[in-house]
Short mmCIF file of C-alpha atoms in Angstrom, two decimals:
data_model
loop_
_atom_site.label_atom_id
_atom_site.label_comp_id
_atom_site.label_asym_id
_atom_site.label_seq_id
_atom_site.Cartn_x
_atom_site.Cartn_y
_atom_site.Cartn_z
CA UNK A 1 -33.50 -1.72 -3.42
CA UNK A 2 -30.19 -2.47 -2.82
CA UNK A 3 -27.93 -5.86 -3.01
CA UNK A 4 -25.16 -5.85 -2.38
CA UNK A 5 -22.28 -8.08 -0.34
CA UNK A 6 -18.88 -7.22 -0.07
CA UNK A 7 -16.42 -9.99 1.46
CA UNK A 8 -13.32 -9.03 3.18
CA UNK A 9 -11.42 -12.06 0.86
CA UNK A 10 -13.04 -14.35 -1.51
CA UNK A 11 -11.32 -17.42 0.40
CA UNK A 12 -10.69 -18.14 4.04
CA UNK A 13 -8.19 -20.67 5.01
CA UNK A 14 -8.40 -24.38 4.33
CA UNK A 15 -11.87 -24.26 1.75
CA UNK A 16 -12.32 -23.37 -1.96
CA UNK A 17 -12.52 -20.52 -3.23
CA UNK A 18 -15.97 -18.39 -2.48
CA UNK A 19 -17.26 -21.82 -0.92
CA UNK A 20 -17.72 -20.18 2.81
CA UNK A 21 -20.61 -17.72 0.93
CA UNK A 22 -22.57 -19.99 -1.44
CA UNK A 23 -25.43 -20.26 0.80
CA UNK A 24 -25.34 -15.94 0.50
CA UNK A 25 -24.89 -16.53 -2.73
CA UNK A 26 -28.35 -18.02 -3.36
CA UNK A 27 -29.76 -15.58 -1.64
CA UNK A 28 -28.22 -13.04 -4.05
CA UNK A 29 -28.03 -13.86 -7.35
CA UNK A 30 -31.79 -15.39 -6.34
CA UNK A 31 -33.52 -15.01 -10.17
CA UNK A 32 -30.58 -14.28 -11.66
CA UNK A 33 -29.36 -16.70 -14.51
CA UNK A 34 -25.87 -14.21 -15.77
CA UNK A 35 -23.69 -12.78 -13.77
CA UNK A 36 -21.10 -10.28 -14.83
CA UNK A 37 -17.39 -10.89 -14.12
CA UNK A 38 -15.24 -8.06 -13.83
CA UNK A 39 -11.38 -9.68 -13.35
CA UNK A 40 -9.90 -6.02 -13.85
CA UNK A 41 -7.65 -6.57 -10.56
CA UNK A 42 -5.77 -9.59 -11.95
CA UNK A 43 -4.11 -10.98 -8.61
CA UNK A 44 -0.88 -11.97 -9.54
CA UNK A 45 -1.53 -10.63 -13.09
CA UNK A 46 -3.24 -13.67 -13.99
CA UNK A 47 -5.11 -12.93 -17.53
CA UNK A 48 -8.75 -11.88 -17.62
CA UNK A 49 -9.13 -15.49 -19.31
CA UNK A 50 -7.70 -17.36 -16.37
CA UNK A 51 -9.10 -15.24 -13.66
CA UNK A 52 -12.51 -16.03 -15.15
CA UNK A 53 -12.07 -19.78 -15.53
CA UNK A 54 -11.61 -20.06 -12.25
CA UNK A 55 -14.84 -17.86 -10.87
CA UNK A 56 -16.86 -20.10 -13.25
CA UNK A 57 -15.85 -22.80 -11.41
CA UNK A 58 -17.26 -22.14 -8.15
CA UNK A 59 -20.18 -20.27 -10.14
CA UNK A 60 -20.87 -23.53 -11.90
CA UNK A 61 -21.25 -25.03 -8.32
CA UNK A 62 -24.35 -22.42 -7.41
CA UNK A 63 -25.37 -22.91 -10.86
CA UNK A 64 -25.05 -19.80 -12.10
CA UNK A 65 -23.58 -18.55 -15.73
CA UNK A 66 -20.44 -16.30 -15.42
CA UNK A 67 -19.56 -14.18 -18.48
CA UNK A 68 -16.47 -12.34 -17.90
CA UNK A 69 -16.69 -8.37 -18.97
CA UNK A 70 -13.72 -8.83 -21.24
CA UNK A 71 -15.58 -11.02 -23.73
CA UNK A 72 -17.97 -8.10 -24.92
CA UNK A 73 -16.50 -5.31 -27.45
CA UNK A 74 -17.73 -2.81 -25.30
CA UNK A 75 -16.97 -2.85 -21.50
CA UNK A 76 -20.20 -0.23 -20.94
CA UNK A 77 -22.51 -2.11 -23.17
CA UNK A 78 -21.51 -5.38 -20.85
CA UNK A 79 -22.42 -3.58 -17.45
CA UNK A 80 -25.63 -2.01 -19.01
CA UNK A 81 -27.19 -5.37 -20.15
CA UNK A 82 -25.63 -7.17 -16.90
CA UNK A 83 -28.51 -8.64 -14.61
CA UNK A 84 -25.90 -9.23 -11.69
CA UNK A 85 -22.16 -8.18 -10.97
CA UNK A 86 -19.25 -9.85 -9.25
CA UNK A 87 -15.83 -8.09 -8.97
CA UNK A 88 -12.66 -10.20 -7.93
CA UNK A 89 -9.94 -9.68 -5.90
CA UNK A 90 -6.62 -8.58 -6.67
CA UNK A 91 -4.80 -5.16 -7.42
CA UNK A 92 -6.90 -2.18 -6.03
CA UNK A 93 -4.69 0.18 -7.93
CA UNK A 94 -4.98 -1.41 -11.22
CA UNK A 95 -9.05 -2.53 -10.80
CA UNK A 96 -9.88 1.04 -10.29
CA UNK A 97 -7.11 1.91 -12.87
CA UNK A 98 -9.24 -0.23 -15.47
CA UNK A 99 -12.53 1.33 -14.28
CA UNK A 100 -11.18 4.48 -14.53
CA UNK A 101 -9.65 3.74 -18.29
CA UNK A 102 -12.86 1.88 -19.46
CA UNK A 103 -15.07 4.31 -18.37
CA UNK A 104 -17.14 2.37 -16.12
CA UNK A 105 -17.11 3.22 -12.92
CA UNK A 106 -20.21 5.51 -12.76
CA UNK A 107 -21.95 3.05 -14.88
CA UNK A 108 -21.65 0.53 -12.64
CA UNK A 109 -22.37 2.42 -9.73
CA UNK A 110 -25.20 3.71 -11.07
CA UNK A 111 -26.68 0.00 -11.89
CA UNK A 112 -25.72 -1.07 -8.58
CA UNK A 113 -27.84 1.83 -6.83
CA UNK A 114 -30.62 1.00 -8.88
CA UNK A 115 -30.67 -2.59 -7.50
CA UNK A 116 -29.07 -5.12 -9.51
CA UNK A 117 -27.40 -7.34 -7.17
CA UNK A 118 -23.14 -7.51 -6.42
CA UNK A 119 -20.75 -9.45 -4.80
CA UNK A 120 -17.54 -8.07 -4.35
CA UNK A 121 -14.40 -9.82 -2.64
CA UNK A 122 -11.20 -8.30 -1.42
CA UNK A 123 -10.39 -5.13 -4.08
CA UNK A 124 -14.03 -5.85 -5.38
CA UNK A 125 -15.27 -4.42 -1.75
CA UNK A 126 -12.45 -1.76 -1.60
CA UNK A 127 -14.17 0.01 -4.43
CA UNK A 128 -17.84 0.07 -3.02
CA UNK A 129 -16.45 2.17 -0.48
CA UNK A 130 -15.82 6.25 -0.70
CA UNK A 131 -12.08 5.95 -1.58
CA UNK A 132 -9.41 3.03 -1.94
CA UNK A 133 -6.97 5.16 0.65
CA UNK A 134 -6.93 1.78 2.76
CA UNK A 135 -6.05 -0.86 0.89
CA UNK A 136 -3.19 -2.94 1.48
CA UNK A 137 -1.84 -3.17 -1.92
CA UNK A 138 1.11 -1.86 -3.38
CA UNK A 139 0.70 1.26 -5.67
CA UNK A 140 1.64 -0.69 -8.38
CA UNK A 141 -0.17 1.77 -10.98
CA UNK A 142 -1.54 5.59 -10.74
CA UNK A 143 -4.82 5.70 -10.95
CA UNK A 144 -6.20 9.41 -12.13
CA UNK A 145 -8.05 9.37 -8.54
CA UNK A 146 -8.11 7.24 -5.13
CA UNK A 147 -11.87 8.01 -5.42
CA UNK A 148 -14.12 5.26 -5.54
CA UNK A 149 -18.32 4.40 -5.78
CA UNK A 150 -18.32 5.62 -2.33
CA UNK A 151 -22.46 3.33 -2.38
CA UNK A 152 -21.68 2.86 1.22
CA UNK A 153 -20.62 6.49 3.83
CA UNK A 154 -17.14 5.04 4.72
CA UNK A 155 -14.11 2.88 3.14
CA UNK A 156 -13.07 -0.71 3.73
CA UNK A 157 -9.39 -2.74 4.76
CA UNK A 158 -10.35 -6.16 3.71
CA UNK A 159 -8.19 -8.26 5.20
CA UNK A 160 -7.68 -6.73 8.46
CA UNK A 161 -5.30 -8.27 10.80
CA UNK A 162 -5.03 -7.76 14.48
CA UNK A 163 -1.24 -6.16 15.77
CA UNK A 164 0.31 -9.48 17.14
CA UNK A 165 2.27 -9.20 19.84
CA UNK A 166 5.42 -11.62 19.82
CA UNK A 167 6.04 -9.86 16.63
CA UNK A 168 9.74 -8.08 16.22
CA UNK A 169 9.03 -6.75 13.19
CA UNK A 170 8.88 -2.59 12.84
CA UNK A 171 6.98 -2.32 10.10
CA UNK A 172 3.52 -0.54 11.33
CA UNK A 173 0.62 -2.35 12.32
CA UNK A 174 -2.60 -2.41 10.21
CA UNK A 175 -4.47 -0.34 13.19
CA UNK A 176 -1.29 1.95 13.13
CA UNK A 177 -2.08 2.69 9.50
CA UNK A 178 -5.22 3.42 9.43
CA UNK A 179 -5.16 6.33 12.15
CA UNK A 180 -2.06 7.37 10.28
CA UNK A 181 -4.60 7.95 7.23
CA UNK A 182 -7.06 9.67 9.72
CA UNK A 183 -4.55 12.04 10.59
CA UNK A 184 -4.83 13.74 7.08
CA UNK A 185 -8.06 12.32 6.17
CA UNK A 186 -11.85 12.37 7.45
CA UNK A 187 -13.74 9.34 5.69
CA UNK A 188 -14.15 6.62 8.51
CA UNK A 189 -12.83 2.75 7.92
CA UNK A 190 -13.71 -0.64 8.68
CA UNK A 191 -11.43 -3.76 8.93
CA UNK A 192 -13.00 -6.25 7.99
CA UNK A 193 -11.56 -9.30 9.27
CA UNK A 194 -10.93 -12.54 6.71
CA UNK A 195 -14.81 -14.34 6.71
CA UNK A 196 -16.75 -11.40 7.66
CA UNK A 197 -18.60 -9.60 4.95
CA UNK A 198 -21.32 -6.87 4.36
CA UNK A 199 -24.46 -7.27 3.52
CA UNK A 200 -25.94 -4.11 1.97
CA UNK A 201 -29.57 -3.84 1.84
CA UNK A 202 -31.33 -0.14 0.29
CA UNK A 203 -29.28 1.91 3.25
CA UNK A 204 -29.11 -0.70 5.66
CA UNK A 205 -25.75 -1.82 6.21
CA UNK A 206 -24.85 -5.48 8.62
CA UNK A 207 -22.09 -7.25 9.28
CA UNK A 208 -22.23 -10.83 8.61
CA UNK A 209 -19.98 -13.59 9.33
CA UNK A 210 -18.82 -14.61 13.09
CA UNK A 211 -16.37 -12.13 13.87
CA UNK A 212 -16.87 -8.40 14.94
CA UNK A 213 -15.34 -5.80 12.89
CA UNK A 214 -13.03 -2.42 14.03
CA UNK A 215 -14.00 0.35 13.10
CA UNK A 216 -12.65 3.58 12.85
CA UNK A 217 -13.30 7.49 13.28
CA UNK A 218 -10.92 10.31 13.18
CA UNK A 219 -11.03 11.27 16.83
CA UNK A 220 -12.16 8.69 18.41
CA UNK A 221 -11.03 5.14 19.80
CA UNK A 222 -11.29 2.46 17.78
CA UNK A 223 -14.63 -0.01 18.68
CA UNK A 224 -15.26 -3.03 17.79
CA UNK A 225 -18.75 -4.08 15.67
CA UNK A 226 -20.64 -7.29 16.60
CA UNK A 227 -21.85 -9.52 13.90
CA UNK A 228 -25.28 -9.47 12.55
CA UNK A 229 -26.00 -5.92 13.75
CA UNK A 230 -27.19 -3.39 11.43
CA UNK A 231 -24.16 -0.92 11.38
CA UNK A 232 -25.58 1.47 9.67
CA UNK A 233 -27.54 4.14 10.06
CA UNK A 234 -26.25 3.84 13.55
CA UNK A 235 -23.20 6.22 14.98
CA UNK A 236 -23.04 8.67 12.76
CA UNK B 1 31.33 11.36 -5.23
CA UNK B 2 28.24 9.88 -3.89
CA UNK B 3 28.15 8.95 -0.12
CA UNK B 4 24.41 7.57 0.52
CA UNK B 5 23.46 5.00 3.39
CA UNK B 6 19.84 3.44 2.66
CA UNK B 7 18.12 1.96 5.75
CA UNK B 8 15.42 -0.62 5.63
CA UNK B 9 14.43 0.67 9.27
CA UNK B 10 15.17 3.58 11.57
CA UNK B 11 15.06 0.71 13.91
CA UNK B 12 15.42 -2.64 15.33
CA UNK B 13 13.48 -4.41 17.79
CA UNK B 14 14.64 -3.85 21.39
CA UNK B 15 17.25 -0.87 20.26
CA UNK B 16 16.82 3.41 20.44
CA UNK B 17 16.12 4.96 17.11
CA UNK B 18 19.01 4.67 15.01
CA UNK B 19 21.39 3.22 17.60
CA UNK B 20 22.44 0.12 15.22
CA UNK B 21 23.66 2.59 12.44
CA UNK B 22 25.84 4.97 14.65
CA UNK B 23 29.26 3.92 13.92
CA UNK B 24 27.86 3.87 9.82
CA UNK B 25 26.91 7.58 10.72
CA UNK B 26 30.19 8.81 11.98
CA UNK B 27 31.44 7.97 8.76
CA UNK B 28 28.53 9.06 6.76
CA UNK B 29 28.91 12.47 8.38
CA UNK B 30 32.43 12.85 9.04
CA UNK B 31 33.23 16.47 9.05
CA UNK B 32 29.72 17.79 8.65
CA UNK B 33 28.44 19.92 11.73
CA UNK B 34 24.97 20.28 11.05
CA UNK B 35 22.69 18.01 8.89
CA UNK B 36 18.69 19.02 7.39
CA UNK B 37 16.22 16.83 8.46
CA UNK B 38 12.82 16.15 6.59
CA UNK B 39 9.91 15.55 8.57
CA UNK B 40 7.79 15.16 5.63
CA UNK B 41 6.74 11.68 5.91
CA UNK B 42 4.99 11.96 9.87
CA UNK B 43 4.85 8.82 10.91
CA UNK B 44 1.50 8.06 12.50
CA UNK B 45 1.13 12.14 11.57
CA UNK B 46 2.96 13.27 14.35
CA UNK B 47 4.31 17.31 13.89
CA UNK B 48 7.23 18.14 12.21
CA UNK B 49 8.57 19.60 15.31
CA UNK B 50 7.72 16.42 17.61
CA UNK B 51 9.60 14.05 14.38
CA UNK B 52 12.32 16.44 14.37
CA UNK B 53 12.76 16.66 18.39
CA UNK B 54 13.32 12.70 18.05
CA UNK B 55 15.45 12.51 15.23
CA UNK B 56 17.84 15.55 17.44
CA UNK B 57 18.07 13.00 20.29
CA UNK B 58 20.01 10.48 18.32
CA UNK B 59 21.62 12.88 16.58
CA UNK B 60 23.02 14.41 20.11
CA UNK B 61 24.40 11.23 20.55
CA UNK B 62 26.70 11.47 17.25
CA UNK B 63 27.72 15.02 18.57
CA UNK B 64 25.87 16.65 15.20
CA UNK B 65 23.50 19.38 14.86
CA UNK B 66 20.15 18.46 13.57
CA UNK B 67 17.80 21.03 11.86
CA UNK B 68 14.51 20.82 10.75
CA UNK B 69 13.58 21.84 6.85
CA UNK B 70 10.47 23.34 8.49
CA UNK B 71 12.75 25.83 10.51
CA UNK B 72 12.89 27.31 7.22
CA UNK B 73 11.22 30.04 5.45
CA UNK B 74 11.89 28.41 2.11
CA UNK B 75 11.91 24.60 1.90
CA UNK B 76 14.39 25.31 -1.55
CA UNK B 77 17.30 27.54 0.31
CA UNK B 78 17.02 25.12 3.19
CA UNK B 79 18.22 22.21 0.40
CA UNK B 80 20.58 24.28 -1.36
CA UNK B 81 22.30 25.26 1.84
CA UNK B 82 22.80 22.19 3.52
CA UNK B 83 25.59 19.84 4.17
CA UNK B 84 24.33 17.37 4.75
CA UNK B 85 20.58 15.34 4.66
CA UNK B 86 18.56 12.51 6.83
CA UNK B 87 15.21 11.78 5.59
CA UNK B 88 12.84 9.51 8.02
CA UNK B 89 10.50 7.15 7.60
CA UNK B 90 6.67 7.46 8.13
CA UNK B 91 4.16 7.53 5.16
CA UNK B 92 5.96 7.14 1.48
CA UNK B 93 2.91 9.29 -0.17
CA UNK B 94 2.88 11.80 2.09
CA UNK B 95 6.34 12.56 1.47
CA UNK B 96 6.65 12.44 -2.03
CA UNK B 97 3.67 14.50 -2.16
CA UNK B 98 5.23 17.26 0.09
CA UNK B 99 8.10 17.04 -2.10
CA UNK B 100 6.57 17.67 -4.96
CA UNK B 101 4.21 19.72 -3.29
CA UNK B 102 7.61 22.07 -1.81
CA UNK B 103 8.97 22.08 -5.59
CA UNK B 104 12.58 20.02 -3.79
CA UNK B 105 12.66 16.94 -5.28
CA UNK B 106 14.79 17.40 -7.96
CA UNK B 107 16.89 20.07 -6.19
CA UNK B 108 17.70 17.41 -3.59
CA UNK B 109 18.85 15.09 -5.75
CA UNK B 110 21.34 17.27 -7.47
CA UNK B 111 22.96 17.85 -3.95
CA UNK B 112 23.21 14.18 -3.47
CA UNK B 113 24.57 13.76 -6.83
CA UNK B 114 26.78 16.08 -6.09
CA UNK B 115 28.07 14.28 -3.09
CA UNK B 116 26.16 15.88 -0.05
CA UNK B 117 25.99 12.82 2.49
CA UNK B 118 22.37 11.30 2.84
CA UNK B 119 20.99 8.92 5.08
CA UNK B 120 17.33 7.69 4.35
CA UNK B 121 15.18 5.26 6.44
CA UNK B 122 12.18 3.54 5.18
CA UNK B 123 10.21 5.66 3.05
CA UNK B 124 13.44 7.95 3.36
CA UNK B 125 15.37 5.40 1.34
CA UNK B 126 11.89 4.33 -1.02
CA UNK B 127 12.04 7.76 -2.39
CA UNK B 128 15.89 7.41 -3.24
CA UNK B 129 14.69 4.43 -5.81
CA UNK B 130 12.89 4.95 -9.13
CA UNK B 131 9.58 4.90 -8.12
CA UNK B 132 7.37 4.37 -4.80
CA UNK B 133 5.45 1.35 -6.43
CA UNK B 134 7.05 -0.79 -4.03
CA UNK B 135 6.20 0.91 -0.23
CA UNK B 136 4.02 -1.22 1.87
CA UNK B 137 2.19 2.03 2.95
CA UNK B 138 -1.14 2.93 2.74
CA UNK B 139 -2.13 5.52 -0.07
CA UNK B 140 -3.06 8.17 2.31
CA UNK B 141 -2.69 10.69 -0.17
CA UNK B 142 -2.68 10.75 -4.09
CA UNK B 143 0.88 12.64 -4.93
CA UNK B 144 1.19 14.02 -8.77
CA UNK B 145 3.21 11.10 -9.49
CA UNK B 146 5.06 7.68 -8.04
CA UNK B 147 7.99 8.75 -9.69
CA UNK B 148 10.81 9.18 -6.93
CA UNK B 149 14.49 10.39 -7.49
CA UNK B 150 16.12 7.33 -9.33
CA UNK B 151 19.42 7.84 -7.69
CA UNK B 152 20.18 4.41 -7.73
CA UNK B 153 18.77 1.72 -10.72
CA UNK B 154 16.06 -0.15 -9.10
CA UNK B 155 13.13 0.36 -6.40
CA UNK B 156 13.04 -0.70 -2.84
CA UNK B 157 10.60 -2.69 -0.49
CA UNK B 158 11.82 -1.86 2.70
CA UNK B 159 10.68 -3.56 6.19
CA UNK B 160 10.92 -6.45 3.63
CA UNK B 161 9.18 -9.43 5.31
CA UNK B 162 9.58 -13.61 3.95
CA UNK B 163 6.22 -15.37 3.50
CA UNK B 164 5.12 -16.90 7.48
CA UNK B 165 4.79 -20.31 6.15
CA UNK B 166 2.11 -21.00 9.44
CA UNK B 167 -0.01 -18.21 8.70
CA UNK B 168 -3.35 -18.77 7.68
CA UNK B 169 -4.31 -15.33 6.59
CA UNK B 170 -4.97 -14.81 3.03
CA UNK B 171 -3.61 -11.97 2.17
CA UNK B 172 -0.81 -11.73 0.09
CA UNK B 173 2.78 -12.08 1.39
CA UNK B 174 5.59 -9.33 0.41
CA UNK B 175 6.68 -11.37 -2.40
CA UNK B 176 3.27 -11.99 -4.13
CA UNK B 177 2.81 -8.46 -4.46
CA UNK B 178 6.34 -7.60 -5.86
CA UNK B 179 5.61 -10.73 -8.09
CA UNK B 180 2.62 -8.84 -8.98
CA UNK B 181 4.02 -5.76 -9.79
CA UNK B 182 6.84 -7.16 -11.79
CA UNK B 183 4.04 -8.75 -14.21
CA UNK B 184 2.97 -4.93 -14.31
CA UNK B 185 6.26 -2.97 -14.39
CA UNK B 186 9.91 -3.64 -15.28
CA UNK B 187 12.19 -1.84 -12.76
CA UNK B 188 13.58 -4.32 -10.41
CA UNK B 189 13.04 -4.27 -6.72
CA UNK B 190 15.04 -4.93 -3.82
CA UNK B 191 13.47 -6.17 -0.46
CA UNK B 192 15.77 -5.05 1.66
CA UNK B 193 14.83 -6.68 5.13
CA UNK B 194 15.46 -4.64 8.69
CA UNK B 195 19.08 -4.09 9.90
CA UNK B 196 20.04 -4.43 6.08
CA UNK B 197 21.41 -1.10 4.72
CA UNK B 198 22.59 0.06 1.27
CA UNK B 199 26.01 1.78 1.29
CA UNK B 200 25.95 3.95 -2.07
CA UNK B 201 29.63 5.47 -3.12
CA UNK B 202 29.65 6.67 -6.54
CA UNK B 203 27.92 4.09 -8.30
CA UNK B 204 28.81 1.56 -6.38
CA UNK B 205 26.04 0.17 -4.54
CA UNK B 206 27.15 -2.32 -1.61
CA UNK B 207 24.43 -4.24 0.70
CA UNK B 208 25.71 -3.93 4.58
CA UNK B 209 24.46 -5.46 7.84
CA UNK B 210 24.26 -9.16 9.04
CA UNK B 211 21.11 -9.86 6.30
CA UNK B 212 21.08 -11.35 2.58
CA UNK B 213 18.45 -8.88 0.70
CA UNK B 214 15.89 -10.66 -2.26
CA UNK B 215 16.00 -8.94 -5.82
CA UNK B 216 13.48 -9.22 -7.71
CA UNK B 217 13.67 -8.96 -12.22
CA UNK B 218 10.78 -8.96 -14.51
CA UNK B 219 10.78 -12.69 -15.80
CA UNK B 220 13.59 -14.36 -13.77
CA UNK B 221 13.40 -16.16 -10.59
CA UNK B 222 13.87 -14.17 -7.42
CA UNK B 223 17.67 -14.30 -6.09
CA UNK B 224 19.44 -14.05 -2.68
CA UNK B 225 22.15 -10.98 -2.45
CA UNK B 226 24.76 -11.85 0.32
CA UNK B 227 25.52 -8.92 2.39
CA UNK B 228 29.07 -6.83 2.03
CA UNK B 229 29.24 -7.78 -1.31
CA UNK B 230 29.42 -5.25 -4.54
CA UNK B 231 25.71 -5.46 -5.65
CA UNK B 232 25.53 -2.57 -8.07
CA UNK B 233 26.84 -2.56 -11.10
CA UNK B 234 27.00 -6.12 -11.39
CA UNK B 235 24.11 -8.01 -12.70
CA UNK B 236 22.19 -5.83 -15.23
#
């Protein structure tokens, strides 16, 4: 049984950080005492240390323990023995770069298929999808592979931001990019607007939050999702 | 003798394709009659024939002949043949993959070396830096490497965009993330916002247009580069 929620950003505008999801939270991490911290995409390139301190924080306030994955010698021993994960936002390129190098990724895929829970934000839901081919980060570092944990049949733009239209600037809109990249690709995307998230339950996939979600197929027109629908198994 | 002209954009807001740069391009191209174009990067993945139909259009109006590489039999003869090059924008990984992908890369930068004229937009100027790291593109395709052709000494964000101090989205702004890649990297980056060019003769590189750029060094504060001034070699 999966459980799994995967947040578009881990903070929306004007509230502390994770604050908007405690009450999901609970829900959770319900039974859970440790969660696993996984700062691999160091936003900013803020040190594993820092990055940590600060998810304790709001941690502390649902009164759960945090352990970050960098305090154990052994980064697969840490995601074995982990009850619960959460993986931060930051750099897609170098979180999946760190997977890759650490030799985790299947691991944690695997424990996360077998039902111990996760809460990702930002990169942290990038990587649940199939591939990371629509993030919005720069390719700051080459990861051997844009493949991801592909636990749920499509990928994820976090952040997504509607075209606005008294802009001048040329620079291509998100929607604009992501049927550029379903020009040469197949896998289908949702943007996943800033307080929306995922809730992933065995193969039953919702979107939560109050605002609908785009999402996209290669062939097809964009639609919009509404909120606290199952998604999926649905259209395809 | 170097003679390369770096655009930010192919355009700006409310003007045809390329019309702010003509007068730049009669100089660029003075006494060349025909000039290669390279489709590679498809913007929004339209053909190489429709990309290269635009980019003839403009080109009409600087009385020059525009051919397609993809006219070609062999991407290689069509670069060693040439006079002259323009490279347009679209997707930065697409085409540095094709490049690599087409075996070119290296054989095009000889001939610019060796003083064939070259006029890049967007990701046609990215690829003219060291590396990619710094396109705002999405990674549509995983190319063998980021490296690009390191003509010049530093990378380039075009489109570059200053942080919207209203906005209440939380992704990050253009400067976080080359922030963020300077704590990973240490070639510096140049945000080189629209209607800013670079004018490269020899190796002198000059900023042009009405713009200041931002540069961007590992460990110093971010500076303002006034336009028509000597930028390259000055500072490092």
């Amino acid at each position: 049984m999966k459980k799994i929620l995967l947040a578009s950003t881990s903070t929306v505008y004007g509230k502390p950080y994770l604050s908007y999801l405690f009450d999901e939270l609970e829900q959770l991490y319900k039974n859970i005492d440790e969660v696993l911290f996984i700062p691999y995409a160091r936003p900013g390139g803020i040190s594993y240390e820092d990055y940590t301190a600060k998810a304790k924080t709001a941690f502390n306030e649902i009164n759960k323990k945090l352990v970050g994955i960098h305090e154990f010698d052994k980064p697969k021993e840490a995601i074995q023995q982990a009850q619960a994960y959460f993986v931060g936002g930051g750099n897609t390129f170098v979180l999946l770069n760190t997977l890759y190098y650490n030799r985790v990724l299947d691991l944690l895929k695997e424990n996360i298929n077998s039902g111990k829970p996760y809460l990702g934000t930002s990169a942290g839901t990038v990587i649940v999808g199939k591939t990371i081919m629509n993030t919005n980060d720069m390719p700051i570092i080459l990861p051997p592979s844009f493949k991801a944990m592909g636990i749920i049949p499509f990928n994820i733009n976090a952040h997504y931001l509607d075209p606005n239209p008294d802009s001048t600037h040329m620079g291509e809109t998100r929607e604009t990019r992501i049927k550029e990249y379903l020009t040469f690709n197949s896998i289908p995307v949702i943007g996943l607007r800033e307080g929306s998230w995922l809730q992933v339950n065995e193969d039953a996939i919702s979107l939560k939050g109050n605002l609908s979600a785009r999402f996209f197929e290669k062939g097809k027109d964009p639609i919009e999702i509404t909120p606290n629908g199952i998604i999926h198994p649905v259209k395809y």
